[in-house]
Amino acid sequence: MVNIIVELSKYAIIILMSIYTFSCFSIFAQNYEESENRVYIRQNVLMFFILFLAYAVMYLKTDEKKYVFFFGVQAVLFLAVILLYSLLYPNVSRLIVNNMCMLLGAGLIMITRLTFGNGVKQFIFVTLGAGFGLIVPVLIRKMKFLEGWTWIYAGVGFAALLLVALFAVTSGGAKLGFTIAGFGIQPSEFVKILFVFYVASSLKKSTEFKNVVITTIIAAAHVLILVLSTDLGAALILFVVYLVMLYVATRQPLYAAAGIGAGSAAAVAGYHLFSHIKVRVAVWKDPFASYSNGGYQVAQSLFAIGTGSWFGMGLFQGSPDMIPVAETDFIFSAIAEELGVIFALCLVLICVSCYVMFLNIAMEIRDRFYKLVALGLGTCYIFQVFLTIGGVTKFIPSTGVTLPLVSYGGSSLLSTMIMFGIIQGLYILREDEEELRERKRKRAFLEEQGRMRRQEEPGRRPGGREEAQRRNGSFEEPERRRTGREEQKRGRKNQEGFRKERAGNEEQQRPTRRKTTRKSTKFEEVPKQRIR
């Protein structure tokens, strides 16, 4: 009986997830606020049903009540996040909030299924991230001086990366961060945000060639330190983010072409300088030929995705724990194996809908600094998604980056939730700009109406009628006006005399008409009555 429930539950989860994903894009076609709110409420209900079914299956397969309790705690947290965002920030983007909770929930399902202890740790990071995410929007809204901290962003980010390059311990062939009290801290995840703010602030000040060269040198220094630390995934993200922001700010295709050329040359040089890059390229070409020499991860990832097929094996029915680092770099493969490729593709589409909202904010916000910030953070987010999924599916060489909000990892999770909080703050700023423009438009409309009313009714002001008549060329002096009035009186008297004379003539002719009427037949009188 349990196996039947598990088998049916995976189809139910896929159907619910598909409906949720469809609503992420159908919301853009809604024209009324009430219909949008109904879609948002439907998304919340679908999310809680997916979580309930997943943890119910875990309980049935393991018979451990901790999964039921863990589901209850998660439901309370997500409900609190949704309500607090709605209460504290009425103008917040509900779609981004719902998608954030949905991605966090999907990640917690798979992490908890793999290792319950890591699921609890991830939940703690989610709680901390939710707190940061609720504080950041008000800071973005109140702190009007953020665009002036250009060199602070550059200095702090460069110093953090330099500390990692000098003092961090090498793990997996790369220097990524430090371990404090059992928790790993990866500074490059937070430096990505500082880097975006630095580039936006610098390009907001000037897009002249001299400033572009200086900004490019500082950006290249960030990327070079990451390359020396062999954190190639973060280096590639910063490079692409800078290239996109530079092109949008300057609208110069030459800069983009030069950046692509320099990046290609750097990639070739890195291939010849770093041995682990050669291994990853060889694995990308044929993971099965180099199965025992680094290809094991990608091979197991492809096996997992193929085994799960469209509908998945079901929770606790597959073997995702055989994939190396399944909770971090290869969590997409683990999800595809047990929940199905359809569910995994829905996650990708949810990430795309978040990116669409980021671009929407970037296009509509007026302030150039915040416009570039929204664009940079959105590019950083979606490109990291692309690197993760492209690496596990052998579309591109593996770069070792995590899937934002889904993979296990405190630094990645906190930085992404801060990023989402910044986007929410920019969304609120955009709404404030819309309200300010609407008030100005309304004030201008009322002033224009008042001006037109004063022009149409000039007689209400002293001397207004004379001014209007002078403008129209119909103004007459008082003496000429009196002469005109006397002539009008004489004309009226002549008209009255003419009317009386005409009435007398008609009285004299009336008897003749009566006689003519009496002599007429009845058949002639009826048409006259109808005519009347």
XYZ file of N, CA and C in Angstrom, residues 77-78 100 103-105 107-108 111 118-130 132-133 184 186 189-190 192-193 384 402-421:
153
model
N 7.388 28.632 8.830
C 8.371 29.617 8.372
C 7.956 30.259 7.042
N 7.585 29.436 6.073
C 7.210 29.976 4.760
C 5.954 30.841 4.860
N 10.785 32.338 -4.495
C 11.865 32.110 -3.541
C 11.489 30.989 -2.569
N 11.484 27.523 -4.441
C 12.829 26.988 -4.676
C 13.471 26.507 -3.377
N 13.284 27.277 -2.303
C 13.810 26.847 -1.008
C 13.154 25.540 -0.563
N 11.843 25.436 -0.761
C 11.140 24.219 -0.372
C 11.602 23.004 -1.161
N 14.520 22.591 -2.582
C 15.857 22.240 -2.129
C 15.853 21.521 -0.789
N 15.026 21.990 0.131
C 14.944 21.335 1.447
C 14.407 19.912 1.339
N 17.485 17.833 0.051
C 18.566 17.796 1.043
C 18.150 16.948 2.244
N 21.800 17.650 7.454
C 22.069 18.782 6.570
C 20.795 19.567 6.246
N 19.664 18.858 6.217
C 18.396 19.556 6.014
C 18.088 20.525 7.149
N 18.408 20.105 8.381
C 18.199 20.991 9.533
C 19.135 22.191 9.460
N 20.415 21.945 9.102
C 21.350 23.064 8.959
C 20.885 24.046 7.884
N 20.418 23.479 6.771
C 19.934 24.344 5.701
C 18.726 25.161 6.147
N 17.870 24.558 6.956
C 16.701 25.283 7.473
C 17.137 26.454 8.353
N 18.197 26.269 9.129
C 18.710 27.370 9.957
C 19.195 28.511 9.073
N 19.905 28.157 8.010
C 20.364 29.202 7.080
C 19.185 29.890 6.391
N 18.149 29.124 6.082
C 16.950 29.718 5.468
C 16.313 30.730 6.412
N 16.254 30.384 7.692
C 15.677 31.305 8.673
C 16.495 32.592 8.767
N 17.830 32.443 8.826
C 18.677 33.640 8.857
C 18.526 34.462 7.573
N 18.500 33.768 6.446
C 18.347 34.468 5.183
C 17.021 35.195 5.070
N 15.959 34.594 5.622
C 14.651 35.259 5.603
C 14.686 36.546 6.424
N 17.400 38.439 6.935
C 18.123 39.423 6.124
C 17.250 39.933 4.973
N 16.517 39.011 4.366
C 15.679 39.405 3.242
C 14.581 40.375 3.620
N 31.056 26.507 6.934
C 31.921 27.066 5.915
C 31.432 28.428 5.441
N 32.117 31.225 2.448
C 32.715 31.432 1.137
C 32.552 32.903 0.747
N 30.879 34.477 -2.595
C 29.434 34.569 -2.798
C 28.922 35.968 -2.470
N 29.485 36.594 -1.444
C 29.055 37.946 -1.060
C 29.779 39.015 -1.884
N 30.263 38.911 -4.970
C 29.505 39.095 -6.210
C 28.545 40.287 -6.086
N 27.906 40.431 -4.921
C 26.985 41.555 -4.712
C 27.755 42.868 -4.669
N 24.518 31.854 -13.030
C 24.897 30.790 -12.105
C 23.993 29.573 -12.279
N 27.016 26.254 -7.232
C 25.794 25.656 -6.702
C 24.555 26.251 -7.374
N 23.445 25.545 -7.256
C 22.167 26.016 -7.782
C 21.539 26.945 -6.753
N 21.355 28.225 -7.060
C 20.898 29.203 -6.059
C 19.567 28.808 -5.427
N 19.516 28.909 -4.092
C 18.342 28.646 -3.247
C 17.970 27.169 -3.166
N 18.595 26.332 -3.970
C 18.236 24.909 -3.983
C 19.349 24.067 -3.368
N 20.594 24.333 -3.733
C 21.712 23.532 -3.243
C 21.988 23.811 -1.766
N 22.639 22.848 -1.138
C 23.048 23.004 0.257
C 24.267 23.910 0.326
N 24.259 24.832 1.275
C 25.389 25.729 1.458
C 24.933 27.036 2.059
N 25.529 27.412 3.182
C 25.085 28.614 3.887
C 25.430 29.896 3.156
N 26.670 30.016 2.654
C 27.091 31.256 2.003
C 26.288 31.518 0.736
N 26.134 30.473 -0.079
C 25.370 30.628 -1.317
C 23.924 30.996 -1.025
N 23.341 30.348 -0.024
C 21.946 30.605 0.304
C 21.753 32.021 0.845
N 22.610 32.432 1.782
C 22.468 33.766 2.371
C 22.692 34.860 1.333
N 23.712 34.699 0.485
C 23.984 35.730 -0.521
C 22.836 35.839 -1.525
N 22.258 34.708 -1.899
C 21.146 34.746 -2.856
C 19.905 35.376 -2.234
N 19.637 35.085 -0.962
C 18.461 35.683 -0.312
C 18.669 37.188 -0.096
N 19.906 37.594 0.183
C 20.194 39.033 0.249
C 19.983 39.667 -1.126
N 20.405 38.955 -2.154
C 20.218 39.435 -3.516
C 18.724 39.626 -3.824
N 17.913 38.653 -3.425
C 16.468 38.767 -3.629
C 15.888 39.916 -2.806
N 16.432 40.126 -1.596
C 15.975 41.257 -0.794
C 16.294 42.591 -1.453
